[in-house]
PDB file of C-alpha atoms in Angstrom:
ATOM      1  CA  MET U 198      14.109 -52.836 -24.603  1.00 40.00           C
ATOM      2  CA  THR U 199      14.087 -49.642 -26.642  1.00 43.00           C
ATOM      3  CA  HIS U 200      12.116 -49.127 -29.825  1.00 45.00           C
ATOM      4  CA  PRO U 201      14.336 -48.239 -32.804  1.00 51.00           C
ATOM      5  CA  GLY U 202      14.534 -44.454 -33.107  1.00 50.00           C
ATOM      6  CA  SER U 203      13.033 -43.897 -29.652  1.00 49.00           C
ATOM      7  CA  THR U 204      14.475 -43.321 -26.225  1.00 42.00           C
ATOM      8  CA  ASP U 205      11.331 -44.576 -24.485  1.00 53.00           C
ATOM      9  CA  ALA U 206      11.284 -48.065 -23.061  1.00 53.00           C
ATOM     10  CA  THR U 207       8.649 -50.398 -24.460  1.00 64.00           C
ATOM     11  CA  VAL U 208       6.051 -52.107 -22.313  1.00 66.00           C
ATOM     12  CA  ASP U 209       6.287 -55.813 -21.491  1.00 70.00           C
ATOM     13  CA  ALA U 210       3.609 -57.443 -23.653  1.00 67.00           C
ATOM     14  CA  SER U 211       2.867 -60.015 -20.941  1.00 72.00           C
ATOM     15  CA  GLY U 212       1.338 -57.217 -18.853  1.00 81.00           C
ATOM     16  CA  PHE U 213      -1.869 -57.181 -20.944  1.00 92.00           C
ATOM     17  CA  ASP U 214      -4.270 -59.699 -19.400  1.00 92.00           C
ATOM     18  CA  ASN U 215      -6.862 -59.587 -22.191  1.00 96.00           C
ATOM     19  CA  ALA U 216      -4.496 -59.979 -25.136  1.00 97.00           C
ATOM     20  CA  ALA U 217      -2.536 -62.631 -27.004  1.00 96.00           C
ATOM     21  CA  ILE U 218       0.474 -60.791 -28.395  1.00 96.00           C
ATOM     22  CA  GLY U 219       2.819 -62.277 -30.975  1.00 96.00           C
ATOM     23  CA  GLU U 220       6.566 -62.590 -30.607  1.00 95.00           C
ATOM     24  CA  GLY U 221       8.659 -59.536 -31.407  1.00 95.00           C
ATOM     25  CA  THR U 222       5.808 -57.064 -30.871  1.00 95.00           C
ATOM     26  CA  LEU U 223       6.786 -53.655 -29.467  1.00 96.00           C
ATOM     27  CA  ILE U 224       4.296 -51.729 -27.355  1.00 96.00           C
ATOM     28  CA  GLU U 225       5.115 -48.194 -26.290  1.00 96.00           C
ATOM     29  CA  PRO U 226       4.080 -46.804 -22.897  1.00 94.00           C
ATOM     30  CA  ASP U 227       0.500 -45.551 -22.498  1.00 95.00           C
ATOM     31  CA  ALA U 228      -0.835 -47.916 -25.168  1.00 96.00           C
ATOM     32  CA  MET U 229      -3.738 -50.273 -24.398  1.00 96.00           C
ATOM     33  CA  VAL U 230      -4.156 -53.703 -25.969  1.00 97.00           C
ATOM     34  CA  GLY U 231      -7.245 -55.783 -25.164  1.00 97.00           C
ATOM     35  CA  PHE U 232      -9.440 -53.004 -23.746  1.00 97.00           C
ATOM     36  CA  ARG U 233     -12.446 -54.630 -22.058  1.00 96.00           C
ATOM     37  CA  TYR U 234     -15.435 -52.838 -23.541  1.00 95.00           C
ATOM     38  CA  HIS U 235     -17.743 -55.262 -21.695  1.00 94.00           C
ATOM     39  CA  ALA U 236     -17.190 -57.932 -19.052  1.00 93.00           C
ATOM     40  CA  GLY U 237     -17.440 -60.900 -21.434  1.00 94.00           C
ATOM     41  CA  CYS U 238     -15.297 -59.642 -24.296  1.00 95.00           C
ATOM     42  CA  GLY U 239     -12.590 -61.892 -25.676  1.00 97.00           C
ATOM     43  CA  PRO U 240      -8.916 -61.033 -25.986  1.00 97.00           C
ATOM     44  CA  ALA U 241      -7.252 -58.925 -28.642  1.00 98.00           C
ATOM     45  CA  ARG U 242      -5.025 -61.139 -30.790  1.00 98.00           C
ATOM     46  CA  LEU U 243      -1.972 -59.552 -32.410  1.00 98.00           C
ATOM     47  CA  GLY U 244       0.400 -61.381 -34.720  1.00 98.00           C
ATOM     48  CA  ALA U 245       4.184 -61.276 -34.581  1.00 97.00           C
ATOM     49  CA  ASN U 246       6.391 -58.209 -35.019  1.00 97.00           C
ATOM     50  CA  CYS U 247       3.703 -55.567 -34.514  1.00 97.00           C
ATOM     51  CA  THR U 248       4.350 -52.015 -33.282  1.00 97.00           C
ATOM     52  CA  ILE U 249       1.812 -50.268 -31.072  1.00 98.00           C
ATOM     53  CA  ARG U 250       2.627 -46.578 -30.556  1.00 97.00           C
ATOM     54  CA  ARG U 251       2.038 -44.425 -27.497  1.00 97.00           C
ATOM     55  CA  GLY U 252      -1.631 -43.758 -26.751  1.00 98.00           C
ATOM     56  CA  ALA U 253      -3.001 -46.343 -29.208  1.00 98.00           C
ATOM     57  CA  THR U 254      -5.996 -48.391 -28.015  1.00 98.00           C
ATOM     58  CA  ILE U 255      -6.895 -51.814 -29.373  1.00 98.00           C
ATOM     59  CA  TYR U 256     -10.114 -53.273 -27.987  1.00 98.00           C
ATOM     60  CA  GLY U 257     -10.769 -56.882 -27.049  1.00 97.00           C
ATOM     61  CA  ASP U 258     -12.317 -59.166 -29.691  1.00 98.00           C
ATOM     62  CA  VAL U 259      -9.908 -57.836 -32.349  1.00 98.00           C
ATOM     63  CA  VAL U 260      -7.764 -60.096 -34.559  1.00 98.00           C
ATOM     64  CA  ILE U 261      -4.747 -58.543 -36.311  1.00 98.00           C
ATOM     65  CA  GLY U 262      -2.087 -60.315 -38.379  1.00 98.00           C
ATOM     66  CA  ASP U 263       1.710 -60.015 -38.382  1.00 98.00           C
ATOM     67  CA  TYR U 264       3.667 -56.757 -38.876  1.00 98.00           C
ATOM     68  CA  PHE U 265       0.805 -54.457 -37.857  1.00 98.00           C
ATOM     69  CA  ASP U 266       1.690 -50.834 -37.051  1.00 98.00           C
ATOM     70  CA  ALA U 267      -0.631 -48.641 -34.931  1.00 98.00           C
ATOM     71  CA  GLY U 268       0.252 -44.938 -34.965  1.00 98.00           C
ATOM     72  CA  LEU U 269       0.076 -42.514 -32.061  1.00 98.00           C
ATOM     73  CA  PHE U 270      -3.421 -42.465 -30.504  1.00 98.00           C
ATOM     74  CA  ALA U 271      -4.908 -44.794 -33.130  1.00 98.00           C
ATOM     75  CA  VAL U 272      -8.091 -46.602 -32.034  1.00 98.00           C
ATOM     76  CA  VAL U 273      -9.160 -50.048 -33.258  1.00 98.00           C
ATOM     77  CA  LYS U 274     -12.523 -51.018 -31.762  1.00 98.00           C
ATOM     78  CA  ALA U 275     -14.035 -54.444 -31.156  1.00 96.00           C
ATOM     79  CA  LEU U 276     -14.683 -57.108 -33.797  1.00 97.00           C
ATOM     80  CA  VAL U 277     -12.194 -55.712 -36.318  1.00 98.00           C
ATOM     81  CA  ARG U 278     -10.276 -58.289 -38.373  1.00 98.00           C
ATOM     82  CA  MET U 279      -7.061 -57.351 -40.224  1.00 98.00           C
ATOM     83  CA  GLY U 280      -4.615 -59.363 -42.285  1.00 98.00           C
ATOM     84  CA  ASP U 281      -0.828 -59.065 -42.282  1.00 98.00           C
ATOM     85  CA  GLN U 282       1.196 -55.863 -42.810  1.00 98.00           C
ATOM     86  CA  CYS U 283      -1.627 -53.423 -42.073  1.00 98.00           C
ATOM     87  CA  VAL U 284      -1.066 -49.862 -40.817  1.00 98.00           C
ATOM     88  CA  VAL U 285      -3.418 -47.563 -38.908  1.00 98.00           C
ATOM     89  CA  GLY U 286      -1.924 -44.058 -38.810  1.00 98.00           C
ATOM     90  CA  ASN U 287      -1.810 -41.465 -36.046  1.00 98.00           C
ATOM     91  CA  HIS U 288      -5.176 -40.334 -34.668  1.00 98.00           C
ATOM     92  CA  SER U 289      -7.177 -42.676 -36.911  1.00 98.00           C
ATOM     93  CA  ALA U 290     -10.267 -44.547 -35.709  1.00 98.00           C
ATOM     94  CA  ILE U 291     -11.601 -47.872 -36.901  1.00 98.00           C
ATOM     95  CA  GLU U 292     -14.997 -48.694 -35.437  1.00 96.00           C
ATOM     96  CA  GLY U 293     -16.086 -52.288 -34.761  1.00 90.00           C
ATOM     97  CA  ILE U 294     -17.033 -54.907 -37.350  1.00 95.00           C
ATOM     98  CA  VAL U 295     -14.537 -53.845 -40.033  1.00 98.00           C
ATOM     99  CA  ARG U 296     -12.682 -56.345 -42.243  1.00 98.00           C
ATOM    100  CA  MET U 297      -9.308 -55.701 -43.912  1.00 98.00           C
ATOM    101  CA  GLY U 298      -7.213 -57.983 -46.080  1.00 98.00           C
ATOM    102  CA  ASP U 299      -3.401 -57.901 -46.162  1.00 98.00           C
ATOM    103  CA  ASP U 300      -1.353 -54.733 -46.689  1.00 98.00           C
ATOM    104  CA  VAL U 301      -4.078 -52.169 -45.985  1.00 98.00           C
ATOM    105  CA  ARG U 302      -2.503 -48.782 -45.192  1.00 98.00           C
ATOM    106  CA  VAL U 303      -4.696 -46.277 -43.369  1.00 98.00           C
ATOM    107  CA  MET U 304      -2.905 -42.937 -43.046  1.00 98.00           C
ATOM    108  CA  SER U 305      -3.356 -40.417 -40.213  1.00 98.00           C
ATOM    109  CA  ASN U 306      -6.631 -38.753 -39.196  1.00 98.00           C
ATOM    110  CA  THR U 307      -8.870 -41.237 -41.001  1.00 98.00           C
ATOM    111  CA  TYR U 308     -12.289 -42.440 -39.820  1.00 98.00           C
ATOM    112  CA  ILE U 309     -13.664 -45.870 -40.771  1.00 98.00           C
ATOM    113  CA  PRO U 310     -17.091 -46.811 -39.389  1.00 97.00           C
ATOM    114  CA  THR U 311     -18.570 -50.195 -38.632  1.00 96.00           C
ATOM    115  CA  ARG U 312     -19.454 -52.557 -41.479  1.00 97.00           C
ATOM    116  CA  THR U 313     -16.840 -51.273 -43.900  1.00 98.00           C
ATOM    117  CA  TRP U 314     -14.963 -53.946 -45.893  1.00 98.00           C
ATOM    118  CA  PHE U 315     -11.495 -53.760 -47.488  1.00 98.00           C
ATOM    119  CA  GLY U 316      -9.705 -56.156 -49.804  1.00 98.00           C
ATOM    120  CA  SER U 317      -5.899 -56.407 -49.886  1.00 98.00           C
ATOM    121  CA  HIS U 318      -3.253 -53.908 -51.020  1.00 98.00           C
ATOM    122  CA  VAL U 319      -5.353 -50.821 -50.290  1.00 98.00           C
ATOM    123  CA  PHE U 320      -3.962 -47.344 -49.589  1.00 98.00           C
ATOM    124  CA  ILE U 321      -6.132 -44.778 -47.778  1.00 98.00           C
ATOM    125  CA  GLY U 322      -4.638 -41.289 -47.699  1.00 98.00           C
ATOM    126  CA  PRO U 323      -4.672 -38.974 -44.680  1.00 98.00           C
ATOM    127  CA  GLY U 324      -7.918 -37.420 -43.551  1.00 98.00           C
ATOM    128  CA  VAL U 325     -10.226 -39.770 -45.454  1.00 98.00           C
ATOM    129  CA  THR U 326     -13.727 -40.169 -44.015  1.00 98.00           C
ATOM    130  CA  PHE U 327     -15.912 -43.198 -44.649  1.00 98.00           C
ATOM    131  CA  LEU U 328     -19.601 -43.045 -43.692  1.00 97.00           C
ATOM    132  CA  ASN U 329     -22.079 -45.845 -43.011  1.00 94.00           C
ATOM    133  CA  ASP U 330     -25.423 -44.036 -42.706  1.00 90.00           C
ATOM    134  CA  LYS U 331     -27.018 -41.499 -45.049  1.00 84.00           C
ATOM    135  CA  TYR U 332     -28.968 -39.812 -42.259  1.00 80.00           C
ATOM    136  CA  PRO U 333     -27.168 -38.262 -39.269  1.00 74.00           C
ATOM    137  CA  TYR U 334     -29.819 -38.945 -36.635  1.00 74.00           C
ATOM    138  CA  LYS U 335     -31.397 -41.868 -34.803  1.00 73.00           C
ATOM    139  CA  ARG U 336     -34.597 -43.350 -36.219  1.00 74.00           C
ATOM    140  CA  ASP U 337     -36.992 -46.009 -35.094  1.00 78.00           C
ATOM    141  CA  PRO U 338     -36.473 -48.661 -36.172  1.00 81.00           C
ATOM    142  CA  MET U 339     -32.753 -48.048 -36.590  1.00 77.00           C
ATOM    143  CA  PRO U 340     -31.505 -49.725 -39.797  1.00 79.00           C
ATOM    144  CA  THR U 341     -28.285 -51.725 -39.829  1.00 84.00           C
ATOM    145  CA  PRO U 342     -25.506 -49.404 -41.009  1.00 86.00           C
ATOM    146  CA  ARG U 343     -23.700 -50.273 -44.248  1.00 92.00           C
ATOM    147  CA  GLY U 344     -20.283 -48.894 -44.963  1.00 96.00           C
ATOM    148  CA  ALA U 345     -18.356 -49.042 -48.213  1.00 98.00           C
ATOM    149  CA  THR U 346     -16.764 -52.068 -49.853  1.00 98.00           C
ATOM    150  CA  VAL U 347     -13.247 -51.358 -51.121  1.00 98.00           C
ATOM    151  CA  GLU U 348     -11.878 -54.088 -53.371  1.00 98.00           C
ATOM    152  CA  ASP U 349      -8.210 -55.113 -53.896  1.00 98.00           C
ATOM    153  CA  ASP U 350      -5.481 -52.750 -55.119  1.00 98.00           C
ATOM    154  CA  VAL U 351      -7.392 -49.488 -54.548  1.00 98.00           C
ATOM    155  CA  MET U 352      -5.805 -46.109 -53.775  1.00 98.00           C
ATOM    156  CA  ILE U 353      -7.824 -43.339 -52.112  1.00 98.00           C
ATOM    157  CA  GLY U 354      -6.289 -39.861 -52.001  1.00 98.00           C
ATOM    158  CA  GLY U 355      -6.172 -37.688 -48.889  1.00 98.00           C
ATOM    159  CA  GLY U 356      -9.271 -35.859 -47.740  1.00 98.00           C
ATOM    160  CA  ALA U 357     -11.708 -37.978 -49.741  1.00 98.00           C
ATOM    161  CA  THR U 358     -15.165 -38.782 -48.370  1.00 98.00           C
ATOM    162  CA  VAL U 359     -16.753 -42.146 -49.155  1.00 98.00           C
ATOM    163  CA  LEU U 360     -20.516 -42.327 -48.632  1.00 97.00           C
ATOM    164  CA  PRO U 361     -22.343 -45.403 -47.320  1.00 96.00           C
ATOM    165  CA  ASP U 362     -23.072 -48.580 -49.242  1.00 96.00           C
ATOM    166  CA  VAL U 363     -20.828 -47.896 -52.251  1.00 98.00           C
ATOM    167  CA  THR U 364     -18.364 -50.308 -53.831  1.00 98.00           C
ATOM    168  CA  ILE U 365     -14.995 -49.118 -55.099  1.00 98.00           C
ATOM    169  CA  GLY U 366     -13.883 -51.639 -57.724  1.00 98.00           C
ATOM    170  CA  GLU U 367     -10.470 -53.276 -57.831  1.00 98.00           C
ATOM    171  CA  ARG U 368      -7.461 -51.302 -59.069  1.00 98.00           C
ATOM    172  CA  SER U 369      -9.345 -47.992 -58.881  1.00 98.00           C
ATOM    173  CA  PHE U 370      -7.859 -44.637 -57.928  1.00 98.00           C
ATOM    174  CA  ILE U 371      -9.912 -42.050 -56.030  1.00 98.00           C
ATOM    175  CA  ALA U 372      -8.512 -38.496 -56.258  1.00 97.00           C
ATOM    176  CA  ALA U 373      -7.676 -36.430 -53.178  1.00 98.00           C
ATOM    177  CA  GLY U 374     -10.689 -34.518 -51.904  1.00 98.00           C
ATOM    178  CA  ALA U 375     -13.187 -36.544 -53.938  1.00 98.00           C
ATOM    179  CA  VAL U 376     -16.669 -37.303 -52.632  1.00 98.00           C
ATOM    180  CA  VAL U 377     -17.653 -40.840 -53.640  1.00 98.00           C
ATOM    181  CA  THR U 378     -21.455 -40.985 -53.864  1.00 97.00           C
ATOM    182  CA  LYS U 379     -21.962 -44.069 -56.048  1.00 97.00           C
ATOM    183  CA  ASP U 380     -20.231 -47.284 -57.069  1.00 98.00           C
ATOM    184  CA  VAL U 381     -16.872 -46.923 -58.815  1.00 98.00           C
ATOM    185  CA  PRO U 382     -16.229 -49.521 -61.542  1.00 98.00           C
ATOM    186  CA  ALA U 383     -13.065 -51.618 -61.428  1.00 97.00           C
ATOM    187  CA  ARG U 384      -9.940 -50.004 -62.920  1.00 97.00           C
ATOM    188  CA  SER U 385     -11.368 -46.464 -62.797  1.00 95.00           C
ATOM    189  CA  LEU U 386      -9.615 -43.173 -62.257  1.00 88.00           C
TER     190      LEU U 386
END
């Protein structure tokens, strides 16, 4: 089978022993679905009609809905949950314990750390960086990291930086290159 617009053959989805892959899903060569990050990890679960591009890695213990699209060399680590029609662009990384509703679009070169929450219908422009710790070093005791909460219908422009433990209210628009240091009220520009 050939992916539309590509001359490369796709990989047989049954070849991934730690994954449950929905019908109609296309996986390009050199992609990994269900990466075993420890011996007891559960399978990756992908819905129907997903597309996993060359070099993408999806860890075990991930649940993703229908019509997911992983760009070239995208990484989705363990314990991530995504709804339907989500996109993770080329060279983007989503660390473990992230929640996304339906129709969340993460453009290329974006970093999303653990414990970051997204509602539905969210657009994240290219090169956006989310953070989950105010201090860039290890401390004892190490506090639990807290990423941002992004509510429904939010748009974040390219190159923005979102600091830890902030909430971006529903239907807000964050300008390209902005640095979000505090909560953004709903329906803000």
